[in-house]
Amino acid sequence: MVIIVLHKNCPGITVQPVSARLLSRLKLRHLTLLTRISPGDSLTRVAESLGVSQPAATKSLAEIEDLFGGPLFLRTARGLHPTPLGELAVVRARHMLQDIDHWALEMDALRGGHSAHLHVGAIPFISARVLVPTIERLYEGHRITVRLERATTDQLLQGLRAHELDCVIGRASVMIGMDELHHEVLYPQRPALVANPQLARRIARRKPDWRELAEMNWILPAPATPIGNMISELFTRAGVRPPSPRIQTYSMDVIALLMRHDDSLVSIVPEDIADDLARSGDVIRVAWDFDWSLPPISLIRRRRDVALEAEERFVEILRDACRETVGDPSASDARPGPLAS
């Protein structure tokens, strides 16, 4: 796309690329204004949130729309509503401001004697035995600091796509339509049934009875998560209605504390997480083998034209920590690729 500018003093026309126009005229205050406008907002309310006058906000929005060559918002009796051009502008403005925030954090890291700073997301069912040595070695060997965020894969991927995170350790197998991302399988995970030691020893003496299990008091992640969904399928395949959990949580601390005080509770977690829980002595694995596997743990990253050095060092160390802690990922396809559908 090009902007055609007519000059009074010169015959003919001059063609100016939009990128040059943006570089010369787009300002941070324009980006901030765009990210403050929500559907239905009025410019008066937006101006108040920015601490500027309403005429100043109106002028800034007019400058932006002139810059983009079209209206970004429809003015209605119910407030401002973005046009398709406006939706694109808001998304890009948000990404640019987040990149500036990351830039500021990286400069703070350098001033503090660190070489770089990474924002990493990880689902709760990633063992600290993988994460802790990775973070420690990254700093000891390269002076790279890390901010770690814990959430479900879908929540973390939203942050990754919005440039709030540099990479994510989660489950790529359930994600659809994210061609701008790629993943690498780190290791497989198998499920394990865990319970208070007294209950675990009692039910381990007999074969699994899925109807009996369905009547027990369960701690489970939300049904929409990969593990929650697969547990529901497990009971359904056995011809049993899936259990309605007493508690929904991903927190290992909460699971351990609840099982310490209540010997009626059971849960299904990945085997490596079951091993972590068993270290306290309040939770043990039931000696049953399941004939199914969880979606593997993957490293999910944005496709970049130029690789981030700090991210590459993180990936190398993470691979080593995974091999040392949970073994070789050769049981799954470990080649990087597009997100599975």
C-alpha positions as YAML, in Angstrom:
chain: A
units: angstrom
residues:
- id: 1
  name: MET
  ca: [0.00, 0.00, 0.00]
- id: 2
  name: VAL
  ca: [1.30, 3.50, -0.80]
- id: 3
  name: ILE
  ca: [0.23, 7.04, 0.02]
- id: 4
  name: ILE
  ca: [0.07, 9.43, -2.94]
- id: 5
  name: VAL
  ca: [0.97, 12.99, -1.98]
- id: 6
  name: LEU
  ca: [0.45, 15.90, -4.41]
- id: 7
  name: HIS
  ca: [2.99, 18.71, -4.11]
- id: 8
  name: LYS
  ca: [2.00, 22.25, -5.08]
- id: 9
  name: ASN
  ca: [5.49, 23.27, -6.13]
- id: 10
  name: CYS
  ca: [6.34, 20.20, -8.17]
- id: 11
  name: PRO
  ca: [4.66, 18.81, -11.25]
- id: 12
  name: GLY
  ca: [3.40, 15.22, -11.07]
- id: 13
  name: ILE
  ca: [3.07, 13.15, -7.95]
- id: 14
  name: THR
  ca: [5.33, 11.63, -5.28]
- id: 15
  name: VAL
  ca: [4.71, 8.17, -3.88]
- id: 16
  name: GLN
  ca: [5.43, 7.75, -0.15]
- id: 17
  name: PRO
  ca: [5.27, 4.30, 1.47]
- id: 18
  name: VAL
  ca: [2.95, 3.99, 4.45]
- id: 19
  name: SER
  ca: [5.88, 2.72, 6.55]
- id: 20
  name: ALA
  ca: [7.76, 5.98, 6.01]
- id: 21
  name: ARG
  ca: [4.65, 7.96, 6.88]
- id: 22
  name: LEU
  ca: [4.17, 6.00, 10.11]
- id: 23
  name: LEU
  ca: [7.82, 6.37, 11.09]
- id: 24
  name: SER
  ca: [7.77, 10.11, 10.59]
- id: 25
  name: ARG
  ca: [4.40, 10.91, 12.19]
- id: 26
  name: LEU
  ca: [3.25, 8.12, 14.50]
- id: 27
  name: LYS
  ca: [3.90, 8.94, 18.17]
- id: 28
  name: LEU
  ca: [3.72, 6.99, 21.41]
- id: 29
  name: ARG
  ca: [0.75, 9.10, 22.54]
- id: 30
  name: HIS
  ca: [-1.12, 7.85, 19.47]
- id: 31
  name: LEU
  ca: [-0.41, 4.23, 20.42]
- id: 32
  name: THR
  ca: [-1.45, 4.82, 24.03]
- id: 33
  name: LEU
  ca: [-4.71, 6.44, 22.91]
- id: 34
  name: LEU
  ca: [-5.56, 3.50, 20.67]
- id: 35
  name: THR
  ca: [-5.04, 0.95, 23.44]
- id: 36
  name: ARG
  ca: [-7.26, 2.91, 25.85]
- id: 37
  name: ILE
  ca: [-10.33, 2.88, 23.59]
- id: 38
  name: SER
  ca: [-12.69, 0.00, 24.32]
- id: 39
  name: PRO
  ca: [-15.89, -0.65, 22.33]
- id: 40
  name: GLY
  ca: [-18.61, 1.65, 23.63]
- id: 41
  name: ASP
  ca: [-16.20, 4.15, 25.18]
- id: 42
  name: SER
  ca: [-16.60, 7.89, 24.69]
- id: 43
  name: LEU
  ca: [-13.64, 10.13, 23.93]
- id: 44
  name: THR
  ca: [-14.46, 12.07, 27.08]
- id: 45
  name: ARG
  ca: [-13.95, 8.94, 29.19]
- id: 46
  name: VAL
  ca: [-10.80, 7.99, 27.28]
- id: 47
  name: ALA
  ca: [-9.40, 11.51, 27.74]
- id: 48
  name: GLU
  ca: [-10.04, 11.29, 31.49]
- id: 49
  name: SER
  ca: [-8.18, 7.96, 31.70]
- id: 50
  name: LEU
  ca: [-5.21, 9.56, 29.91]
- id: 51
  name: GLY
  ca: [-5.28, 12.73, 31.96]
- id: 52
  name: VAL
  ca: [-5.77, 14.99, 28.91]
- id: 53
  name: SER
  ca: [-8.60, 17.20, 27.69]
- id: 54
  name: GLN
  ca: [-11.33, 15.88, 25.43]
- id: 55
  name: PRO
  ca: [-10.30, 18.22, 22.58]
- id: 56
  name: ALA
  ca: [-6.72, 16.92, 22.85]
- id: 57
  name: ALA
  ca: [-7.91, 13.31, 22.60]
- id: 58
  name: THR
  ca: [-10.13, 14.21, 19.64]
- id: 59
  name: LYS
  ca: [-7.20, 15.88, 17.90]
- id: 60
  name: SER
  ca: [-4.93, 12.86, 18.49]
- id: 61
  name: LEU
  ca: [-7.52, 10.45, 17.10]
- id: 62
  name: ALA
  ca: [-8.00, 12.66, 14.04]
- id: 63
  name: GLU
  ca: [-4.22, 12.64, 13.49]
- id: 64
  name: ILE
  ca: [-4.13, 8.85, 13.66]
- id: 65
  name: GLU
  ca: [-7.04, 8.44, 11.25]
- id: 66
  name: ASP
  ca: [-5.41, 10.86, 8.83]
- id: 67
  name: LEU
  ca: [-2.23, 8.84, 9.13]
- id: 68
  name: PHE
  ca: [-4.02, 5.58, 8.31]
- id: 69
  name: GLY
  ca: [-6.12, 7.12, 5.58]
- id: 70
  name: GLY
  ca: [-9.52, 6.14, 6.93]
- id: 71
  name: PRO
  ca: [-11.78, 6.02, 10.01]
- id: 72
  name: LEU
  ca: [-10.61, 3.74, 12.80]
- id: 73
  name: PHE
  ca: [-13.76, 4.07, 14.90]
- id: 74
  name: LEU
  ca: [-17.43, 4.59, 14.18]
- id: 75
  name: ARG
  ca: [-18.99, 7.33, 16.29]
- id: 76
  name: THR
  ca: [-22.40, 6.14, 17.49]
- id: 77
  name: ALA
  ca: [-24.87, 7.06, 20.21]
- id: 78
  name: ARG
  ca: [-23.51, 4.07, 22.11]
- id: 79
  name: GLY
  ca: [-19.90, 5.21, 21.91]
- id: 80
  name: LEU
  ca: [-16.92, 4.36, 19.73]
- id: 81
  name: HIS
  ca: [-16.76, 1.07, 17.85]
- id: 82
  name: PRO
  ca: [-13.67, -0.02, 15.87]
- id: 83
  name: THR
  ca: [-13.78, -0.49, 12.12]
- id: 84
  name: PRO
  ca: [-11.74, -3.41, 10.66]
- id: 85
  name: LEU
  ca: [-8.91, -0.91, 10.12]
- id: 86
  name: GLY
  ca: [-9.31, 0.22, 13.73]
- id: 87
  name: GLU
  ca: [-9.20, -3.35, 15.08]
- id: 88
  name: LEU
  ca: [-5.91, -3.91, 13.28]
- id: 89
  name: ALA
  ca: [-4.52, -0.60, 14.55]
- id: 90
  name: VAL
  ca: [-5.45, -1.41, 18.16]
- id: 91
  name: VAL
  ca: [-3.83, -4.86, 18.03]
- id: 92
  name: ARG
  ca: [-0.64, -3.51, 16.48]
- id: 93
  name: ALA
  ca: [-0.51, -0.60, 18.92]
- id: 94
  name: ARG
  ca: [-0.83, -2.98, 21.85]
- id: 95
  name: HIS
  ca: [1.99, -5.16, 20.51]
- id: 96
  name: MET
  ca: [4.26, -2.17, 19.97]
- id: 97
  name: LEU
  ca: [3.72, -0.86, 23.50]
- id: 98
  name: GLN
  ca: [4.33, -4.31, 24.96]
- id: 99
  name: ASP
  ca: [7.57, -4.56, 23.00]
- id: 100
  name: ILE
  ca: [8.58, -1.19, 24.44]
- id: 101
  name: ASP
  ca: [7.81, -2.51, 27.94]
- id: 102
  name: HIS
  ca: [10.03, -5.53, 27.23]
- id: 103
  name: TRP
  ca: [12.73, -3.21, 25.92]
- id: 104
  name: ALA
  ca: [12.59, -1.21, 29.15]
- id: 105
  name: LEU
  ca: [12.88, -4.37, 31.24]
- id: 106
  name: GLU
  ca: [15.85, -5.53, 29.19]
- id: 107
  name: MET
  ca: [17.56, -2.16, 29.73]
- id: 108
  name: ASP
  ca: [16.87, -2.45, 33.46]
- id: 109
  name: ALA
  ca: [18.41, -5.91, 33.37]
- id: 110
  name: LEU
  ca: [21.55, -4.60, 31.65]
- id: 111
  name: ARG
  ca: [21.88, -1.73, 34.11]
- id: 112
  name: GLY
  ca: [21.54, -4.26, 36.93]
- id: 113
  name: GLY
  ca: [24.43, -6.31, 35.60]
- id: 114
  name: HIS
  ca: [22.31, -8.89, 33.76]
- id: 115
  name: SER
  ca: [22.63, -9.62, 30.06]
- id: 116
  name: ALA
  ca: [18.93, -10.00, 29.19]
- id: 117
  name: HIS
  ca: [15.46, -10.69, 30.56]
- id: 118
  name: LEU
  ca: [12.93, -13.31, 29.38]
- id: 119
  name: HIS
  ca: [9.19, -13.65, 30.02]
- id: 120
  name: VAL
  ca: [8.35, -17.36, 30.14]
- id: 121
  name: GLY
  ca: [4.96, -19.02, 30.59]
- id: 122
  name: ALA
  ca: [4.56, -22.55, 31.96]
- id: 123
  name: ILE
  ca: [1.51, -24.63, 32.78]
- id: 124
  name: PRO
  ca: [1.23, -25.69, 36.46]
- id: 125
  name: PHE
  ca: [1.93, -29.35, 35.69]
- id: 126
  name: ILE
  ca: [5.58, -28.69, 34.80]
- id: 127
  name: SER
  ca: [7.83, -29.98, 37.56]
- id: 128
  name: ALA
  ca: [10.00, -27.55, 39.48]
- id: 129
  name: ARG
  ca: [12.74, -30.14, 38.95]
- id: 130
  name: VAL
  ca: [12.74, -28.96, 35.31]
- id: 131
  name: LEU
  ca: [12.13, -25.25, 35.81]
- id: 132
  name: VAL
  ca: [14.45, -24.50, 38.72]
- id: 133
  name: PRO
  ca: [17.71, -25.84, 37.21]
- id: 134
  name: THR
  ca: [16.83, -24.21, 33.88]
- id: 135
  name: ILE
  ca: [16.41, -20.79, 35.47]
- id: 136
  name: GLU
  ca: [19.47, -21.21, 37.70]
- id: 137
  name: ARG
  ca: [21.78, -22.32, 34.85]
- id: 138
  name: LEU
  ca: [20.48, -19.60, 32.57]
- id: 139
  name: TYR
  ca: [21.53, -16.95, 35.06]
- id: 140
  name: GLU
  ca: [24.76, -18.61, 36.18]
- id: 141
  name: GLY
  ca: [25.98, -19.20, 32.63]
- id: 142
  name: HIS
  ca: [24.57, -16.19, 30.78]
- id: 143
  name: ARG
  ca: [23.34, -13.65, 33.37]
- id: 144
  name: ILE
  ca: [19.83, -13.87, 31.90]
- id: 145
  name: THR
  ca: [16.94, -13.24, 34.27]
- id: 146
  name: VAL
  ca: [13.46, -14.79, 33.94]
- id: 147
  name: ARG
  ca: [9.92, -13.78, 34.88]
- id: 148
  name: LEU
  ca: [7.87, -16.97, 35.14]
- id: 149
  name: GLU
  ca: [4.09, -16.92, 34.69]
- id: 150
  name: ARG
  ca: [1.89, -19.94, 35.48]
- id: 151
  name: ALA
  ca: [-1.47, -20.50, 33.75]
- id: 152
  name: THR
  ca: [-3.26, -22.93, 31.42]
- id: 153
  name: THR
  ca: [-1.96, -23.36, 27.87]
- id: 154
  name: ASP
  ca: [-4.76, -21.37, 26.25]
- id: 155
  name: GLN
  ca: [-4.21, -18.45, 28.61]
- id: 156
  name: LEU
  ca: [-0.45, -18.51, 28.08]
- id: 157
  name: LEU
  ca: [-0.80, -18.65, 24.29]
- id: 158
  name: GLN
  ca: [-2.90, -15.50, 24.40]
- id: 159
  name: GLY
  ca: [0.02, -13.81, 26.15]
- id: 160
  name: LEU
  ca: [2.47, -15.24, 23.64]
- id: 161
  name: ARG
  ca: [0.50, -13.98, 20.66]
- id: 162
  name: ALA
  ca: [0.09, -10.59, 22.34]
- id: 163
  name: HIS
  ca: [3.90, -10.36, 22.82]
- id: 164
  name: GLU
  ca: [3.48, -10.44, 26.61]
- id: 165
  name: LEU
  ca: [5.51, -13.68, 26.77]
- id: 166
  name: ASP
  ca: [8.63, -14.75, 24.88]
- id: 167
  name: CYS
  ca: [7.86, -18.48, 24.92]
- id: 168
  name: VAL
  ca: [5.54, -21.00, 26.56]
- id: 169
  name: ILE
  ca: [6.02, -24.48, 28.05]
- id: 170
  name: GLY
  ca: [2.66, -26.18, 27.63]
- id: 171
  name: ARG
  ca: [0.59, -28.57, 25.51]
- id: 172
  name: ALA
  ca: [0.51, -27.79, 21.79]
- id: 173
  name: SER
  ca: [-1.66, -30.70, 20.72]
- id: 174
  name: VAL
  ca: [-5.01, -29.05, 21.35]
- id: 175
  name: MET
  ca: [-4.28, -25.69, 19.75]
- id: 176
  name: ILE
  ca: [-5.72, -24.76, 16.35]
- id: 177
  name: GLY
  ca: [-5.08, -22.00, 13.82]
- id: 178
  name: MET
  ca: [-1.89, -20.45, 15.16]
- id: 179
  name: ASP
  ca: [0.39, -20.51, 12.15]
- id: 180
  name: GLU
  ca: [2.54, -17.70, 13.56]
- id: 181
  name: LEU
  ca: [3.72, -20.10, 16.30]
- id: 182
  name: HIS
  ca: [5.75, -23.28, 16.19]
- id: 183
  name: HIS
  ca: [6.41, -25.96, 18.76]
- id: 184
  name: GLU
  ca: [8.96, -28.56, 19.79]
- id: 185
  name: VAL
  ca: [8.03, -31.61, 21.88]
- id: 186
  name: LEU
  ca: [10.09, -31.70, 25.07]
- id: 187
  name: TYR
  ca: [8.88, -34.91, 26.72]
- id: 188
  name: PRO
  ca: [5.81, -37.18, 26.97]
- id: 189
  name: GLN
  ca: [3.66, -37.36, 30.08]
- id: 190
  name: ARG
  ca: [1.71, -40.33, 31.40]
- id: 191
  name: PRO
  ca: [-1.06, -40.11, 34.02]
- id: 192
  name: ALA
  ca: [-0.96, -41.38, 37.59]
- id: 193
  name: LEU
  ca: [-3.70, -41.74, 40.18]
- id: 194
  name: VAL
  ca: [-2.75, -40.14, 43.52]
- id: 195
  name: ALA
  ca: [-4.40, -40.21, 46.92]
- id: 196
  name: ASN
  ca: [-3.79, -40.03, 50.63]
- id: 197
  name: PRO
  ca: [-1.48, -42.96, 51.56]
- id: 198
  name: GLN
  ca: [-4.23, -44.75, 53.51]
- id: 199
  name: LEU
  ca: [-6.71, -44.61, 50.62]
- id: 200
  name: ALA
  ca: [-4.05, -45.35, 47.98]
- id: 201
  name: ARG
  ca: [-2.98, -48.59, 49.67]
- id: 202
  name: ARG
  ca: [-6.57, -49.68, 50.14]
- id: 203
  name: ILE
  ca: [-7.71, -49.27, 46.54]
- id: 204
  name: ALA
  ca: [-4.42, -50.55, 45.08]
- id: 205
  name: ARG
  ca: [-5.26, -54.06, 46.34]
- id: 206
  name: ARG
  ca: [-7.90, -54.52, 43.65]
- id: 207
  name: LYS
  ca: [-8.31, -53.83, 39.94]
- id: 208
  name: PRO
  ca: [-9.66, -50.45, 38.81]
- id: 209
  name: ASP
  ca: [-13.44, -50.21, 39.07]
- id: 210
  name: TRP
  ca: [-14.41, -47.10, 37.14]
- id: 211
  name: ARG
  ca: [-17.92, -46.98, 38.56]
- id: 212
  name: GLU
  ca: [-16.52, -46.99, 42.09]
- id: 213
  name: LEU
  ca: [-13.91, -44.42, 41.13]
- id: 214
  name: ALA
  ca: [-16.56, -42.12, 39.66]
- id: 215
  name: GLU
  ca: [-18.28, -42.02, 43.06]
- id: 216
  name: MET
  ca: [-15.13, -40.91, 44.90]
- id: 217
  name: ASN
  ca: [-14.25, -37.37, 45.89]
- id: 218
  name: TRP
  ca: [-12.09, -35.91, 43.13]
- id: 219
  name: ILE
  ca: [-9.65, -33.05, 42.76]
- id: 220
  name: LEU
  ca: [-9.39, -32.25, 39.05]
- id: 221
  name: PRO
  ca: [-8.38, -29.44, 36.72]
- id: 222
  name: ALA
  ca: [-11.13, -27.66, 34.79]
- id: 223
  name: PRO
  ca: [-12.89, -29.86, 32.19]
- id: 224
  name: ALA
  ca: [-11.77, -27.53, 29.38]
- id: 225
  name: THR
  ca: [-8.08, -28.26, 30.03]
- id: 226
  name: PRO
  ca: [-6.32, -31.14, 28.20]
- id: 227
  name: ILE
  ca: [-6.06, -33.28, 31.34]
- id: 228
  name: GLY
  ca: [-9.62, -32.53, 32.42]
- id: 229
  name: ASN
  ca: [-10.92, -33.41, 28.98]
- id: 230
  name: MET
  ca: [-8.95, -36.67, 28.76]
- id: 231
  name: ILE
  ca: [-10.07, -37.80, 32.23]
- id: 232
  name: SER
  ca: [-13.68, -37.29, 31.16]
- id: 233
  name: GLU
  ca: [-13.00, -39.37, 28.05]
- id: 234
  name: LEU
  ca: [-11.41, -42.11, 30.18]
- id: 235
  name: PHE
  ca: [-14.59, -42.58, 32.21]
- id: 236
  name: THR
  ca: [-16.81, -42.25, 29.14]
- id: 237
  name: ARG
  ca: [-14.89, -45.03, 27.34]
- id: 238
  name: ALA
  ca: [-15.45, -47.22, 30.39]
- id: 239
  name: GLY
  ca: [-19.19, -46.58, 30.06]
- id: 240
  name: VAL
  ca: [-19.29, -44.49, 33.24]
- id: 241
  name: ARG
  ca: [-20.41, -40.92, 33.77]
- id: 242
  name: PRO
  ca: [-17.34, -38.74, 34.53]
- id: 243
  name: PRO
  ca: [-17.01, -37.65, 38.16]
- id: 244
  name: SER
  ca: [-18.08, -34.21, 39.30]
- id: 245
  name: PRO
  ca: [-15.02, -32.93, 41.19]
- id: 246
  name: ARG
  ca: [-15.27, -31.58, 44.69]
- id: 247
  name: ILE
  ca: [-12.41, -29.19, 43.97]
- id: 248
  name: GLN
  ca: [-11.08, -27.89, 40.65]
- id: 249
  name: THR
  ca: [-7.42, -26.88, 40.83]
- id: 250
  name: TYR
  ca: [-4.05, -27.23, 39.15]
- id: 251
  name: SER
  ca: [-2.13, -26.32, 42.33]
- id: 252
  name: MET
  ca: [0.14, -29.05, 43.64]
- id: 253
  name: ASP
  ca: [0.35, -27.34, 47.05]
- id: 254
  name: VAL
  ca: [-3.43, -27.31, 47.36]
- id: 255
  name: ILE
  ca: [-3.71, -30.96, 46.26]
- id: 256
  name: ALA
  ca: [-1.08, -32.05, 48.81]
- id: 257
  name: LEU
  ca: [-2.62, -30.11, 51.71]
- id: 258
  name: LEU
  ca: [-6.15, -31.28, 50.97]
- id: 259
  name: MET
  ca: [-5.09, -34.94, 50.75]
- id: 260
  name: ARG
  ca: [-3.09, -34.65, 53.95]
- id: 261
  name: HIS
  ca: [-6.28, -33.84, 55.87]
- id: 262
  name: ASP
  ca: [-8.83, -35.84, 53.86]
- id: 263
  name: ASP
  ca: [-8.21, -39.51, 53.01]
- id: 264
  name: SER
  ca: [-11.28, -39.65, 50.72]
- id: 265
  name: LEU
  ca: [-9.77, -37.49, 47.95]
- id: 266
  name: VAL
  ca: [-8.23, -38.77, 44.71]
- id: 267
  name: SER
  ca: [-6.76, -37.07, 41.64]
- id: 268
  name: ILE
  ca: [-5.06, -37.86, 38.35]
- id: 269
  name: VAL
  ca: [-1.87, -35.93, 37.59]
- id: 270
  name: PRO
  ca: [1.18, -36.52, 35.35]
- id: 271
  name: GLU
  ca: [3.62, -39.13, 36.69]
- id: 272
  name: ASP
  ca: [6.44, -36.62, 37.22]
- id: 273
  name: ILE
  ca: [4.08, -34.38, 39.20]
- id: 274
  name: ALA
  ca: [2.93, -37.43, 41.21]
- id: 275
  name: ASP
  ca: [6.58, -38.04, 42.10]
- id: 276
  name: ASP
  ca: [6.89, -34.42, 43.26]
- id: 277
  name: LEU
  ca: [3.76, -34.74, 45.41]
- id: 278
  name: ALA
  ca: [5.00, -38.01, 46.93]
- id: 279
  name: ARG
  ca: [8.10, -36.27, 48.31]
- id: 280
  name: SER
  ca: [5.98, -34.76, 51.09]
- id: 281
  name: GLY
  ca: [4.77, -38.17, 52.27]
- id: 282
  name: ASP
  ca: [1.17, -36.92, 52.36]
- id: 283
  name: VAL
  ca: [0.34, -38.19, 48.86]
- id: 284
  name: ILE
  ca: [1.35, -41.40, 47.07]
- id: 285
  name: ARG
  ca: [0.68, -42.96, 43.68]
- id: 286
  name: VAL
  ca: [-1.80, -45.79, 43.38]
- id: 287
  name: ALA
  ca: [-0.04, -48.76, 41.79]
- id: 288
  name: TRP
  ca: [-2.17, -48.83, 38.63]
- id: 289
  name: ASP
  ca: [-1.05, -48.44, 35.03]
- id: 290
  name: PHE
  ca: [-3.17, -46.50, 32.56]
- id: 291
  name: ASP
  ca: [-3.32, -47.45, 28.88]
- id: 292
  name: TRP
  ca: [-3.41, -43.82, 27.71]
- id: 293
  name: SER
  ca: [-1.05, -40.86, 27.62]
- id: 294
  name: LEU
  ca: [-1.46, -37.15, 28.15]
- id: 295
  name: PRO
  ca: [-0.65, -34.67, 25.39]
- id: 296
  name: PRO
  ca: [3.15, -34.18, 25.49]
- id: 297
  name: ILE
  ca: [4.84, -31.15, 26.97]
- id: 298
  name: SER
  ca: [6.06, -28.78, 24.26]
- id: 299
  name: LEU
  ca: [7.99, -25.56, 23.98]
- id: 300
  name: ILE
  ca: [5.88, -23.09, 21.99]
- id: 301
  name: ARG
  ca: [7.49, -20.03, 20.42]
- id: 302
  name: ARG
  ca: [6.71, -17.23, 18.00]
- id: 303
  name: ARG
  ca: [8.23, -17.44, 14.54]
- id: 304
  name: ARG
  ca: [10.93, -14.77, 14.36]
- id: 305
  name: ASP
  ca: [12.89, -13.35, 11.45]
- id: 306
  name: VAL
  ca: [15.89, -12.99, 13.76]
- id: 307
  name: ALA
  ca: [16.37, -15.36, 16.71]
- id: 308
  name: LEU
  ca: [16.64, -13.88, 20.21]
- id: 309
  name: GLU
  ca: [19.97, -14.88, 21.69]
- id: 310
  name: ALA
  ca: [18.55, -15.06, 25.22]
- id: 311
  name: GLU
  ca: [15.69, -17.27, 24.07]
- id: 312
  name: GLU
  ca: [18.08, -19.63, 22.23]
- id: 313
  name: ARG
  ca: [20.19, -20.06, 25.37]
- id: 314
  name: PHE
  ca: [17.03, -20.74, 27.40]
- id: 315
  name: VAL
  ca: [15.92, -23.42, 24.91]
- id: 316
  name: GLU
  ca: [19.29, -25.20, 25.01]
- id: 317
  name: ILE
  ca: [19.33, -25.33, 28.81]
- id: 318
  name: LEU
  ca: [15.66, -26.35, 29.00]
- id: 319
  name: ARG
  ca: [16.24, -29.30, 26.66]
- id: 320
  name: ASP
  ca: [19.09, -30.53, 28.85]
- id: 321
  name: ALA
  ca: [17.04, -30.15, 32.04]
- id: 322
  name: CYS
  ca: [14.16, -32.12, 30.51]
- id: 323
  name: ARG
  ca: [16.45, -34.95, 29.42]
- id: 324
  name: GLU
  ca: [18.03, -35.12, 32.88]
- id: 325
  name: THR
  ca: [14.74, -35.02, 34.78]
- id: 326
  name: VAL
  ca: [12.11, -36.81, 32.69]
- id: 327
  name: GLY
  ca: [14.09, -38.57, 29.98]
- id: 328
  name: ASP
  ca: [14.45, -38.48, 26.21]
- id: 329
  name: PRO
  ca: [11.45, -37.25, 24.19]
- id: 330
  name: SER
  ca: [12.02, -39.92, 21.52]
- id: 331
  name: ALA
  ca: [8.74, -41.59, 22.49]
- id: 332
  name: SER
  ca: [7.09, -38.67, 20.68]
- id: 333
  name: ASP
  ca: [7.88, -36.73, 17.56]
- id: 334
  name: ALA
  ca: [10.43, -34.24, 18.89]
- id: 335
  name: ARG
  ca: [10.90, -32.34, 15.67]
- id: 336
  name: PRO
  ca: [9.88, -28.69, 15.72]
- id: 337
  name: GLY
  ca: [6.76, -28.06, 13.64]
- id: 338
  name: PRO
  ca: [3.55, -26.11, 13.30]
- id: 339
  name: LEU
  ca: [1.05, -26.42, 16.12]
- id: 340
  name: ALA
  ca: [-0.95, -29.63, 15.82]
- id: 341
  name: SER
  ca: [-4.61, -29.32, 14.99]
...
